[in-house]
Each structure stands twice: as C-alpha cells, then as structure tokens.
Amino acid sequence: MQPSERHEQQDAAVDLAAQFRATRALTEALVAPLSDADASIQSMPDASPAKWHLAHTTWFWETFLLREHAPGYRLFREDWPFLFNSYYEAEGARIARDARGMLSRPALAEVLEWRAVVSEAMTPLLDDPALAPLIALGVAHEQQHIELLLTDIKHALFQNPLGPAMWERAHPPAAALAAPVGWHQHPGGIALVGHHGDSFAFDNEGPRHRVLLEPFTLADRLVTNGEWDAFIADGGYRDARLWLADGWGWVQREGIAAPMYWRGDQHFTHQGWQVRDPHAPVTHISYYEADAFATWAGARLPTEFEWETIAAGHDPATGNQLDCAGPVLPQGAAGLFGDCWQFTRSAYLPYPGFRVAEGAVGEYNGKFMSGQVVLRGASCATVRGHSRASYRNFFYPHQRWQFTGLRLAKDI
Ligand SMILES: [Fe+2]
C-alpha cells in the first residue's frame, strides 16, 4: 500500500467513527423529551415504539459487528435478540411485529444502558478497514431508524386527545411564499441511473444501468398545502374519475377526505397542533392521493428515473433535512431534496443484474421488492447526508405516516 493510500484509509476510518458517534448520539438526543410510557407504546402495526428503535439499532451492532468480530464480546442479555430482531430470518425467531408495544420491559433506562455498552464496545472496531462496509451499513441503518422513530412517535402522540408536543414551539416560522411552479425540461434519450463510485450506497441502488427516457418536464418545487386545499375544495376526494381503482376503494373504505393529521385549518406536528402554512409542502399523503392530485392537476407523477436524472445535478445535502434534535416540519417547497419524500410512479423492483448479498444482511432490501412504490429525495426527518440522487425509499401505496409529498411531472 502506498503511504497516500494509507492516509486515505485512515481519514475514511476517522470519518466513519465520527459518523458512528454522531448517529448514536442523535438517536439518543431525539428521545430525550420522551417518558418511558411515550417510548413504549405502539400506535399501529406499521409503527414501532421509540424504545424498540433504540434497542433494535443496538441489536444490529451487537449481532452483525460485535458478536461476529469482537473477540470475547458477550451478549448484553441472551434473551433480548428475540425482542429486537426485526425481520432477519437468518437470525431466528422473533416477537411478532404488532406485539412490539407489549414490551413494558426492558425499561427505557435499561435499553439506554445497553446502548452505552454497545457503543463503547464498538470503539476498537471502528478503525478496522475490513469492517468499514459493514459499519457504513450500520450507520445508514441507524439513520433510517431515526426517521422511522420520528414518524412513529408522531403517530403515537397523535393518538392522545391532549395533542402532546414533543418539542414546544408556539409559532413555527412561516414558509417562504411558494413561487409559481417552474419546470426542469429534459429532452429524453438514454440515461445512466443507479449508484456509481466508491461511496456508500444500499444494494438496491445498483447496478448502474441505462434507461430510455421520453422527453419530460419535472416541477421545480413540491405541491403545497394551499394547492391541496384547492384540490379538496374542487371535490378531489369525491370524484372517482381522478382515482386509481385501488385508491378509490381505499378512499371509500377508510373514509379518507384529507391528508393524515389534518383537522380543519390545523395539522398535528411534533410541535403539537399547529395552523397549516399554505405555502409549506403538503405531507402525509398516500401514493393513491398523490396520483389523484397529479391527475386533477393535468400532470402525472415522475418515474424514479426521470427524477434521478434531474436530481443528479443537485447537492443531496441541501434543503430542509435533520441536523439535530428539535422541531421537525416541512417548510420550504423548492429544491430536489428535503422537506418531503416524493412519490414516483415506479414500482420498487430490482435493477437489471441485481443480486441479493450473501448472509443475513442480504435480507436488508431485496426481499421487499413486491407491491411497493419508490419515493425519492429526502424529508425534514432524514438525517442530512443520508440520501443521494440514487437513493430509493419505498412504501406500500396506502401508507402515509411518513413525511411523503409530491412533485409533478409532464410529458412534452
Ligand atoms: Fe432495521
């Protein structure tokens, strides 16, 4: 190895160690306002208790790094992996997902103690170049759970008629006046999509490959609350012609008439009930709603490849994303990244040449490629630095407890 190569490797290890510590600390800072009861309840099967997220991310480090690569490390508690394995069949039996809210024990304080022990035990592993890819995956995994923790606790607090605030702020700053929509034009042709280079990416972002784009145009900002008010006022939720059949069935069955968390001119936020800002991006909508709105607006949702081709020229670390513990709210509407994840009309499928990795971590993404749609960008609850132009988020079409929004596209 050349000296310069060795220096690069050392610098990368320092960066990764710093990312590990910052991510662990951010998770813990976010739950500081929560009581043990707040952190233990599960408001629906899709959402997990905050305490479970704290523990599951720790289980990931203990299982895939410490157990395998730290000589002499002993599990903190032999019977906890059953509680905190999420979906890894290779790691054996586990508690049912919808029973995570039954875990009154271990207490929040015990989980935090486990976190401290595991973070400390990780220290000697952080500068081992052979483990760097797995540690980068662990950091990205914990960052994903930070966003889930935030959206899950929001849903849990929303259930409480008192409308508790996680962070107090009486008057959120008004979003800048939403500008008229401008359009990114693209002439079409063969485009290269998917992750490339040596930096970290999830396996589902590759292999890089060619796609054929027809000429299209993509809005330069997100759809706003005020525009969604106009959709509602125009009978958008009552006009079957605007909806996909599955979406119309969902609207009828569930009695849907507005985005999640809306009540009159207010919406529920991590800061409690707030008056909605008409210039802020609309959020907490399903794929069905996004598609119906686009149809109503005389447009359509972009494909994930159209979105990526435009976003490739933009800095993914910009926009309203998560930097520290504190108020979380979509505020701006401009930029490709931040505020809300954006629905695409693309099914979440493997790219040409995709292969599931060997071992338990191969269960990370590939087995979920059925029945879900791709979202692109990043939200106000995404840890800054986590997302990329090639990043593929994915949810089922009816789900809307994430910070989901939309950006229009058109054929030209
Ligand atoms: Fe996980």
GROMACS .gro file of C-alpha atoms and ligand atoms in nm:
model
  413
    1MET     CA    1   0.000   0.000   0.000
    2GLN     CA    2   0.129   0.347  -0.088
    3PRO     CA    3   0.160   0.597   0.203
    4SER     CA    4  -0.102   0.820   0.040
    5GLU     CA    5  -0.342   0.526   0.022
    6ARG     CA    6  -0.282   0.450   0.387
    7HIS     CA    7  -0.360   0.812   0.477
    8GLU     CA    8  -0.682   0.800   0.276
    9GLN     CA    9  -0.784   0.482   0.454
   10GLN     CA   10  -0.707   0.638   0.794
   11ASP     CA   11  -0.907   0.951   0.706
   12ALA     CA   12  -1.202   0.736   0.597
   13ALA     CA   13  -1.190   0.544   0.927
   14VAL     CA   14  -1.189   0.871   1.125
   15ASP     CA   15  -1.492   0.992   0.924
   16LEU     CA   16  -1.676   0.666   0.980
   17ALA     CA   17  -1.602   0.666   1.353
   18ALA     CA   18  -1.727   1.025   1.374
   19GLN     CA   19  -2.042   0.931   1.182
   20PHE     CA   20  -2.100   0.635   1.412
   21ARG     CA   21  -2.075   0.851   1.724
   22ALA     CA   22  -2.283   1.136   1.581
   23THR     CA   23  -2.557   0.898   1.470
   24ARG     CA   24  -2.574   0.715   1.802
   25ALA     CA   25  -2.583   1.049   1.987
   26LEU     CA   26  -2.855   1.191   1.760
   27THR     CA   27  -3.080   0.888   1.820
   28GLU     CA   28  -3.046   0.941   2.194
   29ALA     CA   29  -3.095   1.319   2.176
   30LEU     CA   30  -3.421   1.270   1.986
   31VAL     CA   31  -3.575   1.056   2.260
   32ALA     CA   32  -3.467   1.285   2.545
   33PRO     CA   33  -3.813   1.451   2.565
   34LEU     CA   34  -3.993   1.115   2.589
   35SER     CA   35  -4.110   0.936   2.903
   36ASP     CA   36  -4.080   0.558   2.931
   37ALA     CA   37  -4.454   0.539   2.854
   38ASP     CA   38  -4.420   0.762   2.544
   39ALA     CA   39  -4.133   0.545   2.423
   40SER     CA   40  -4.311   0.213   2.484
   41ILE     CA   41  -4.647   0.244   2.309
   42GLN     CA   42  -4.718   0.116   1.958
   43SER     CA   43  -4.997   0.304   1.779
   44MET     CA   44  -5.034   0.070   1.478
   45PRO     CA   45  -4.863  -0.242   1.339
   46ASP     CA   46  -4.663  -0.035   1.086
   47ALA     CA   47  -4.512   0.181   1.361
   48SER     CA   48  -4.273   0.068   1.632
   49PRO     CA   49  -4.221   0.209   1.980
   50ALA     CA   50  -3.933   0.455   2.015
   51LYS     CA   51  -3.779   0.223   2.275
   52TRP     CA   52  -3.786  -0.060   2.022
   53HIS     CA   53  -3.599   0.153   1.765
   54LEU     CA   54  -3.337   0.238   2.029
   55ALA     CA   55  -3.297  -0.131   2.104
   56HIS     CA   56  -3.321  -0.270   1.752
   57THR     CA   57  -3.045  -0.045   1.617
   58THR     CA   58  -2.831  -0.162   1.909
   59TRP     CA   59  -2.917  -0.526   1.833
   60PHE     CA   60  -2.793  -0.465   1.476
   61TRP     CA   61  -2.448  -0.354   1.601
   62GLU     CA   62  -2.433  -0.631   1.859
   63THR     CA   63  -2.540  -0.905   1.614
   64PHE     CA   64  -2.358  -0.817   1.294
   65LEU     CA   65  -2.045  -0.647   1.432
   66LEU     CA   66  -1.972  -0.732   1.796
   67ARG     CA   67  -2.089  -1.094   1.804
   68GLU     CA   68  -1.901  -1.173   1.484
   69HIS     CA   69  -1.593  -0.952   1.504
   70ALA     CA   70  -1.522  -0.855   1.868
   71PRO     CA   71  -1.332  -1.140   2.037
   72GLY     CA   72  -1.466  -1.210   2.383
   73TYR     CA   73  -1.777  -0.993   2.348
   74ARG     CA   74  -2.074  -1.143   2.532
   75LEU     CA   75  -2.434  -1.052   2.454
   76PHE     CA   76  -2.570  -0.792   2.695
   77ARG     CA   77  -2.877  -1.011   2.753
   78GLU     CA   78  -2.913  -1.357   2.595
   79ASP     CA   79  -3.292  -1.327   2.559
   80TRP     CA   80  -3.311  -0.979   2.406
   81PRO     CA   81  -3.233  -1.070   2.042
   82PHE     CA   82  -3.577  -1.238   2.032
   83LEU     CA   83  -3.731  -0.900   2.119
   84PHE     CA   84  -3.529  -0.678   1.889
   85ASN     CA   85  -3.461  -0.873   1.569
   86SER     CA   86  -3.684  -0.705   1.311
   87TYR     CA   87  -3.721  -0.937   1.014
   88TYR     CA   88  -3.395  -1.132   0.973
   89GLU     CA   89  -3.498  -1.496   0.919
   90ALA     CA   90  -3.132  -1.596   0.934
   91GLU     CA   91  -3.124  -1.468   1.294
   92GLY     CA   92  -3.410  -1.691   1.403
   93ALA     CA   93  -3.746  -1.649   1.572
   94ARG     CA   94  -3.861  -1.309   1.696
   95ILE     CA   95  -4.154  -1.136   1.860
   96ALA     CA   96  -4.444  -1.053   1.625
   97ARG     CA   97  -4.413  -0.707   1.476
   98ASP     CA   98  -4.750  -0.594   1.608
   99ALA     CA   99  -4.657  -0.706   1.962
  100ARG     CA  100  -4.364  -0.465   1.999
  101GLY     CA  101  -4.588  -0.234   2.203
  102MET     CA  102  -4.631  -0.508   2.465
  103LEU     CA  103  -4.268  -0.471   2.575
  104SER     CA  104  -4.311  -0.282   2.903
  105ARG     CA  105  -3.980  -0.448   2.995
  106PRO     CA  106  -3.694  -0.390   2.949
  107ALA     CA  107  -3.736  -0.036   3.077
  108LEU     CA  108  -3.621   0.261   2.872
  109ALA     CA  109  -3.330   0.314   3.112
  110GLU     CA  110  -3.211  -0.046   3.061
  111VAL     CA  111  -3.220  -0.003   2.682
  112LEU     CA  112  -3.020   0.319   2.712
  113GLU     CA  113  -2.767   0.134   2.930
  114TRP     CA  114  -2.736  -0.135   2.660
  115ARG     CA  115  -2.681   0.136   2.401
  116ALA     CA  116  -2.393   0.281   2.602
  117VAL     CA  117  -2.229  -0.061   2.647
  118VAL     CA  118  -2.257  -0.147   2.276
  119SER     CA  119  -2.133   0.194   2.159
  120GLU     CA  120  -1.830   0.161   2.385
  121ALA     CA  121  -1.762  -0.197   2.274
  122MET     CA  122  -1.769  -0.082   1.911
  123THR     CA  123  -1.474   0.156   1.963
  124PRO     CA  124  -1.191  -0.084   1.870
  125LEU     CA  125  -1.378  -0.197   1.557
  126LEU     CA  126  -1.434   0.149   1.412
  127ASP     CA  127  -1.090   0.187   1.255
  128ASP     CA  128  -1.071  -0.164   1.105
  129PRO     CA  129  -1.078  -0.113   0.725
  130ALA     CA  130  -1.208  -0.467   0.671
  131LEU     CA  131  -1.522  -0.380   0.869
  132ALA     CA  132  -1.579  -0.038   0.712
  133PRO     CA  133  -1.850  -0.152   0.465
  134LEU     CA  134  -2.049  -0.319   0.742
  135ILE     CA  135  -2.007  -0.021   0.976
  136ALA     CA  136  -2.121   0.215   0.699
  137LEU     CA  137  -2.428  -0.007   0.658
  138GLY     CA  138  -2.489   0.003   1.033
  139VAL     CA  139  -2.469   0.385   1.035
  140ALA     CA  140  -2.709   0.410   0.739
  141HIS     CA  141  -2.939   0.160   0.911
  142GLU     CA  142  -2.949   0.362   1.232
  143GLN     CA  143  -3.012   0.680   1.029
  144GLN     CA  144  -3.309   0.510   0.864
  145HIS     CA  145  -3.442   0.419   1.207
  146ILE     CA  146  -3.402   0.780   1.323
  147GLU     CA  147  -3.654   0.881   1.057
  148LEU     CA  148  -3.885   0.592   1.146
  149LEU     CA  149  -3.856   0.675   1.515
  150LEU     CA  150  -3.965   1.033   1.442
  151THR     CA  151  -4.259   0.939   1.221
  152ASP     CA  152  -4.368   0.658   1.456
  153ILE     CA  153  -4.362   0.874   1.770
  154LYS     CA  154  -4.556   1.144   1.584
  155HIS     CA  155  -4.826   0.886   1.509
  156ALA     CA  156  -4.823   0.768   1.871
  157LEU     CA  157  -4.854   1.120   2.017
  158PHE     CA  158  -5.133   1.197   1.767
  159GLN     CA  159  -5.347   0.926   1.929
  160ASN     CA  160  -5.354   1.124   2.253
  161PRO     CA  161  -5.651   1.365   2.274
  162LEU     CA  162  -5.427   1.609   2.462
  163GLY     CA  163  -5.220   1.653   2.144
  164PRO     CA  164  -4.886   1.643   2.326
  165ALA     CA  165  -4.590   1.827   2.173
  166MET     CA  166  -4.250   1.660   2.159
  167TRP     CA  167  -4.085   1.998   2.117
  168GLU     CA  168  -4.262   2.317   2.218
  169ARG     CA  169  -4.281   2.596   1.967
  170ALA     CA  170  -4.589   2.812   1.963
  171HIS     CA  171  -4.534   2.982   1.630
  172PRO     CA  172  -4.342   2.794   1.362
  173PRO     CA  173  -4.176   3.023   1.111
  174ALA     CA  174  -4.390   3.078   0.805
  175ALA     CA  175  -4.268   2.910   0.488
  176ALA     CA  176  -4.147   3.144   0.218
  177LEU     CA  177  -4.418   3.238  -0.027
  178ALA     CA  178  -4.447   2.946  -0.268
  179ALA     CA  179  -4.316   3.059  -0.605
  180PRO     CA  180  -4.508   2.976  -0.924
  181VAL     CA  181  -4.406   2.632  -1.046
  182GLY     CA  182  -4.107   2.630  -1.282
  183TRP     CA  183  -4.011   2.325  -1.483
  184HIS     CA  184  -3.690   2.126  -1.537
  185GLN     CA  185  -3.708   2.024  -1.905
  186HIS     CA  186  -3.538   1.711  -2.033
  187PRO     CA  187  -3.516   1.616  -2.400
  188GLY     CA  188  -3.522   1.242  -2.333
  189GLY     CA  189  -3.275   0.983  -2.457
  190ILE     CA  190  -3.063   0.716  -2.294
  191ALA     CA  191  -2.971   0.800  -1.935
  192LEU     CA  192  -2.747   0.623  -1.685
  193VAL     CA  193  -2.908   0.564  -1.347
  194GLY     CA  194  -2.807   0.390  -1.026
  195HIS     CA  195  -2.523   0.441  -0.782
  196HIS     CA  196  -2.165   0.466  -0.903
  197GLY     CA  197  -1.835   0.533  -0.729
  198ASP     CA  198  -1.683   0.410  -0.402
  199SER     CA  199  -1.906   0.590  -0.154
  200PHE     CA  200  -2.165   0.401   0.046
  201ALA     CA  201  -2.497   0.308  -0.114
  202PHE     CA  202  -2.758   0.043  -0.041
  203ASP     CA  203  -2.759  -0.265  -0.263
  204ASN     CA  204  -3.096  -0.167  -0.413
  205GLU     CA  205  -2.937   0.142  -0.577
  206GLY     CA  206  -2.741  -0.066  -0.825
  207PRO     CA  207  -2.622  -0.192  -1.060
  208ARG     CA  208  -2.590   0.127  -1.259
  209HIS     CA  209  -2.764   0.079  -1.592
  210ARG     CA  210  -2.915   0.251  -1.894
  211VAL     CA  211  -3.277   0.357  -1.921
  212LEU     CA  212  -3.466   0.518  -2.206
  213LEU     CA  213  -3.641   0.845  -2.123
  214GLU     CA  214  -3.903   1.011  -2.338
  215PRO     CA  215  -3.900   1.394  -2.331
  216PHE     CA  216  -4.044   1.514  -2.000
  217THR     CA  217  -4.056   1.803  -1.761
  218LEU     CA  218  -4.034   1.795  -1.380
  219ALA     CA  219  -4.167   2.064  -1.145
  220ASP     CA  220  -3.902   2.262  -0.960
  221ARG     CA  221  -4.092   2.256  -0.633
  222LEU     CA  222  -4.325   2.039  -0.426
  223VAL     CA  223  -4.703   2.069  -0.417
  224THR     CA  224  -4.815   2.288  -0.125
  225ASN     CA  225  -5.085   2.272   0.144
  226GLY     CA  226  -5.266   2.559  -0.028
  227GLU     CA  227  -5.276   2.370  -0.357
  228TRP     CA  228  -5.406   2.065  -0.173
  229ASP     CA  229  -5.681   2.282  -0.018
  230ALA     CA  230  -5.785   2.371  -0.374
  231PHE     CA  231  -5.795   2.001  -0.468
  232ILE     CA  232  -6.025   1.932  -0.171
  233ALA     CA  233  -6.243   2.235  -0.244
  234ASP     CA  234  -6.283   2.113  -0.602
  235GLY     CA  235  -6.419   1.778  -0.478
  236GLY     CA  236  -6.097   1.588  -0.540
  237TYR     CA  237  -6.173   1.321  -0.280
  238ARG     CA  238  -6.527   1.270  -0.418
  239ASP     CA  239  -6.453   1.231  -0.791
  240ALA     CA  240  -6.388   0.866  -0.883
  241ARG     CA  241  -6.257   0.969  -1.225
  242LEU     CA  242  -5.938   1.107  -1.065
  243TRP     CA  243  -5.850   0.790  -0.879
  244LEU     CA  244  -5.685   0.457  -0.947
  245ALA     CA  245  -5.935   0.178  -0.873
  246ASP     CA  246  -5.738   0.059  -0.569
  247GLY     CA  247  -5.713   0.419  -0.449
  248TRP     CA  248  -6.084   0.486  -0.490
  249GLY     CA  249  -6.160   0.166  -0.296
  250TRP     CA  250  -5.924   0.285  -0.020
  251VAL     CA  251  -6.085   0.631  -0.004
  252GLN     CA  252  -6.431   0.475   0.024
  253ARG     CA  253  -6.335   0.205   0.270
  254GLU     CA  254  -6.133   0.429   0.501
  255GLY     CA  255  -6.344   0.743   0.469
  256ILE     CA  256  -6.043   0.947   0.354
  257ALA     CA  257  -6.111   1.318   0.286
  258ALA     CA  258  -5.778   1.492   0.361
  259PRO     CA  259  -5.411   1.416   0.428
  260MET     CA  260  -5.328   1.237   0.752
  261TYR     CA  261  -5.307   1.463   1.060
  262TRP     CA  262  -5.532   1.737   0.911
  263ARG     CA  263  -5.813   1.885   1.125
  264GLY     CA  264  -5.985   2.198   0.997
  265ASP     CA  265  -5.712   2.451   0.919
  266GLN     CA  266  -5.466   2.278   1.153
  267HIS     CA  267  -5.240   1.975   1.135
  268PHE     CA  268  -5.069   1.766   1.400
  269THR     CA  269  -4.693   1.807   1.420
  270HIS     CA  270  -4.411   1.710   1.655
  271GLN     CA  271  -4.477   2.053   1.800
  272GLY     CA  272  -4.844   1.966   1.871
  273TRP     CA  273  -5.141   2.105   1.677
  274GLN     CA  274  -5.043   2.396   1.451
  275VAL     CA  275  -5.219   2.610   1.193
  276ARG     CA  276  -5.115   2.483   0.849
  277ASP     CA  277  -4.899   2.709   0.637
  278PRO     CA  278  -5.050   2.720   0.285
  279HIS     CA  279  -4.705   2.778   0.134
  280ALA     CA  280  -4.541   2.478   0.301
  281PRO     CA  281  -4.528   2.145   0.116
  282VAL     CA  282  -4.821   1.910   0.168
  283THR     CA  283  -4.721   1.594   0.351
  284HIS     CA  284  -4.859   1.267   0.493
  285ILE     CA  285  -5.033   1.165   0.172
  286SER     CA  286  -5.056   0.817   0.019
  287TYR     CA  287  -4.946   0.718  -0.330
  288TYR     CA  288  -5.315   0.700  -0.422
  289GLU     CA  289  -5.369   1.060  -0.314
  290ALA     CA  290  -5.054   1.180  -0.490
  291ASP     CA  291  -5.163   1.011  -0.812
  292ALA     CA  292  -5.518   1.154  -0.789
  293PHE     CA  293  -5.385   1.505  -0.728
  294ALA     CA  294  -5.150   1.479  -1.026
  295THR     CA  295  -5.439   1.370  -1.248
  296TRP     CA  296  -5.652   1.658  -1.119
  297ALA     CA  297  -5.366   1.899  -1.192
  298GLY     CA  298  -5.335   1.778  -1.554
  299ALA     CA  299  -4.998   1.621  -1.481
  300ARG     CA  300  -4.858   1.289  -1.359
  301LEU     CA  301  -4.605   1.156  -1.110
  302PRO     CA  302  -4.247   1.126  -1.239
  303THR     CA  303  -4.080   0.790  -1.286
  304GLU     CA  304  -3.793   0.726  -1.049
  305PHE     CA  305  -3.551   0.751  -1.342
  306GLU     CA  306  -3.682   1.089  -1.457
  307TRP     CA  307  -3.645   1.214  -1.100
  308GLU     CA  308  -3.291   1.076  -1.065
  309THR     CA  309  -3.176   1.219  -1.398
  310ILE     CA  310  -3.275   1.570  -1.289
  311ALA     CA  311  -3.157   1.527  -0.928
  312ALA     CA  312  -2.813   1.405  -1.033
  313GLY     CA  313  -2.716   1.770  -1.087
  314HIS     CA  314  -2.824   1.881  -0.738
  315ASP     CA  315  -2.650   1.863  -0.399
  316PRO     CA  316  -2.829   1.595  -0.190
  317ALA     CA  317  -2.718   1.752   0.138
  318THR     CA  318  -2.916   2.073   0.081
  319GLY     CA  319  -3.271   2.159   0.178
  320ASN     CA  320  -3.469   2.107   0.497
  321GLN     CA  321  -3.327   1.786   0.647
  322LEU     CA  322  -3.248   1.669   1.000
  323ASP     CA  323  -2.937   1.818   1.163
  324CYS     CA  324  -3.013   1.787   1.533
  325ALA     CA  325  -3.287   1.711   1.785
  326GLY     CA  326  -3.558   1.975   1.763
  327PRO     CA  327  -3.865   2.081   1.566
  328VAL     CA  328  -3.933   1.875   1.254
  329LEU     CA  329  -4.164   2.027   0.994
  330PRO     CA  330  -4.173   2.066   0.614
  331GLN     CA  331  -4.124   2.436   0.549
  332GLY     CA  332  -3.990   2.516   0.205
  333ALA     CA  333  -4.107   2.384  -0.127
  334ALA     CA  334  -3.807   2.440  -0.353
  335GLY     CA  335  -3.512   2.210  -0.421
  336LEU     CA  336  -3.495   1.843  -0.508
  337PHE     CA  337  -3.404   1.725  -0.156
  338GLY     CA  338  -3.557   1.787   0.184
  339ASP     CA  339  -3.899   1.860   0.335
  340CYS     CA  340  -4.084   1.553   0.197
  341TRP     CA  341  -4.009   1.226   0.020
  342GLN     CA  342  -4.162   1.238  -0.325
  343PHE     CA  343  -4.375   0.966  -0.474
  344THR     CA  344  -4.276   0.833  -0.813
  345ARG     CA  345  -4.495   0.614  -1.032
  346SER     CA  346  -4.225   0.345  -1.037
  347ALA     CA  347  -4.275   0.007  -0.877
  348TYR     CA  348  -3.999  -0.093  -0.637
  349LEU     CA  349  -3.821  -0.361  -0.839
  350PRO     CA  350  -3.465  -0.493  -0.870
  351TYR     CA  351  -3.243  -0.327  -1.128
  352PRO     CA  352  -3.102  -0.541  -1.412
  353GLY     CA  353  -2.824  -0.757  -1.270
  354PHE     CA  354  -2.927  -0.709  -0.904
  355ARG     CA  355  -2.817  -0.994  -0.679
  356VAL     CA  356  -2.905  -1.042  -0.314
  357ALA     CA  357  -2.590  -1.035  -0.098
  358GLU     CA  358  -2.472  -1.344   0.090
  359GLY     CA  359  -2.564  -1.379   0.456
  360ALA     CA  360  -2.818  -1.214   0.685
  361VAL     CA  361  -2.755  -0.860   0.554
  362GLY     CA  362  -2.879  -0.988   0.217
  363GLU     CA  363  -3.225  -0.966   0.377
  364TYR     CA  364  -3.190  -0.587   0.402
  365ASN     CA  365  -3.366  -0.478   0.081
  366GLY     CA  366  -3.420  -0.739  -0.186
  367LYS     CA  367  -3.694  -0.938  -0.020
  368PHE     CA  368  -3.919  -0.631  -0.003
  369MET     CA  369  -3.935  -0.581  -0.379
  370SER     CA  370  -4.302  -0.665  -0.417
  371GLY     CA  371  -4.607  -0.439  -0.422
  372GLN     CA  372  -4.433  -0.117  -0.311
  373VAL     CA  373  -4.366   0.213  -0.487
  374VAL     CA  374  -4.043   0.414  -0.494
  375LEU     CA  375  -4.007   0.753  -0.329
  376ARG     CA  376  -3.712   0.980  -0.398
  377GLY     CA  377  -3.545   1.278  -0.232
  378ALA     CA  378  -3.528   1.321   0.145
  379SER     CA  379  -3.753   1.467   0.415
  380CYS     CA  380  -3.726   1.702   0.712
  381ALA     CA  381  -3.677   1.386   0.923
  382THR     CA  382  -3.397   1.242   0.707
  383VAL     CA  383  -3.052   1.276   0.861
  384ARG     CA  384  -2.861   1.520   0.642
  385GLY     CA  385  -2.603   1.330   0.439
  386HIS     CA  386  -2.809   1.010   0.438
  387SER     CA  387  -2.976   1.050   0.098
  388ARG     CA  388  -2.846   1.062  -0.259
  389ALA     CA  389  -2.976   1.108  -0.612
  390SER     CA  390  -2.976   0.729  -0.650
  391TYR     CA  391  -3.145   0.664  -0.311
  392ARG     CA  392  -3.462   0.453  -0.331
  393ASN     CA  393  -3.711   0.477  -0.046
  394PHE     CA  394  -4.019   0.254  -0.073
  395PHE     CA  395  -4.360   0.213   0.087
  396TYR     CA  396  -4.693   0.049   0.014
  397PRO     CA  397  -4.938   0.265  -0.182
  398HIS     CA  398  -5.180   0.324   0.107
  399GLN     CA  399  -4.920   0.421   0.368
  400ARG     CA  400  -4.889   0.785   0.465
  401TRP     CA  401  -4.742   0.820   0.811
  402GLN     CA  402  -4.402   0.907   0.663
  403PHE     CA  403  -4.321   1.263   0.551
  404THR     CA  404  -4.448   1.192   0.199
  405GLY     CA  405  -4.524   1.456  -0.062
  406LEU     CA  406  -4.523   1.503  -0.435
  407ARG     CA  407  -4.370   1.685  -0.727
  408LEU     CA  408  -4.550   1.693  -1.062
  409ALA     CA  409  -4.417   1.580  -1.399
  410LYS     CA  410  -4.549   1.607  -1.752
  411ASP     CA  411  -4.483   1.458  -2.094
  412ILE     CA  412  -4.363   1.706  -2.354
  413FE      FE  413  -3.383  -0.220   1.097
   0.00000   0.00000   0.00000
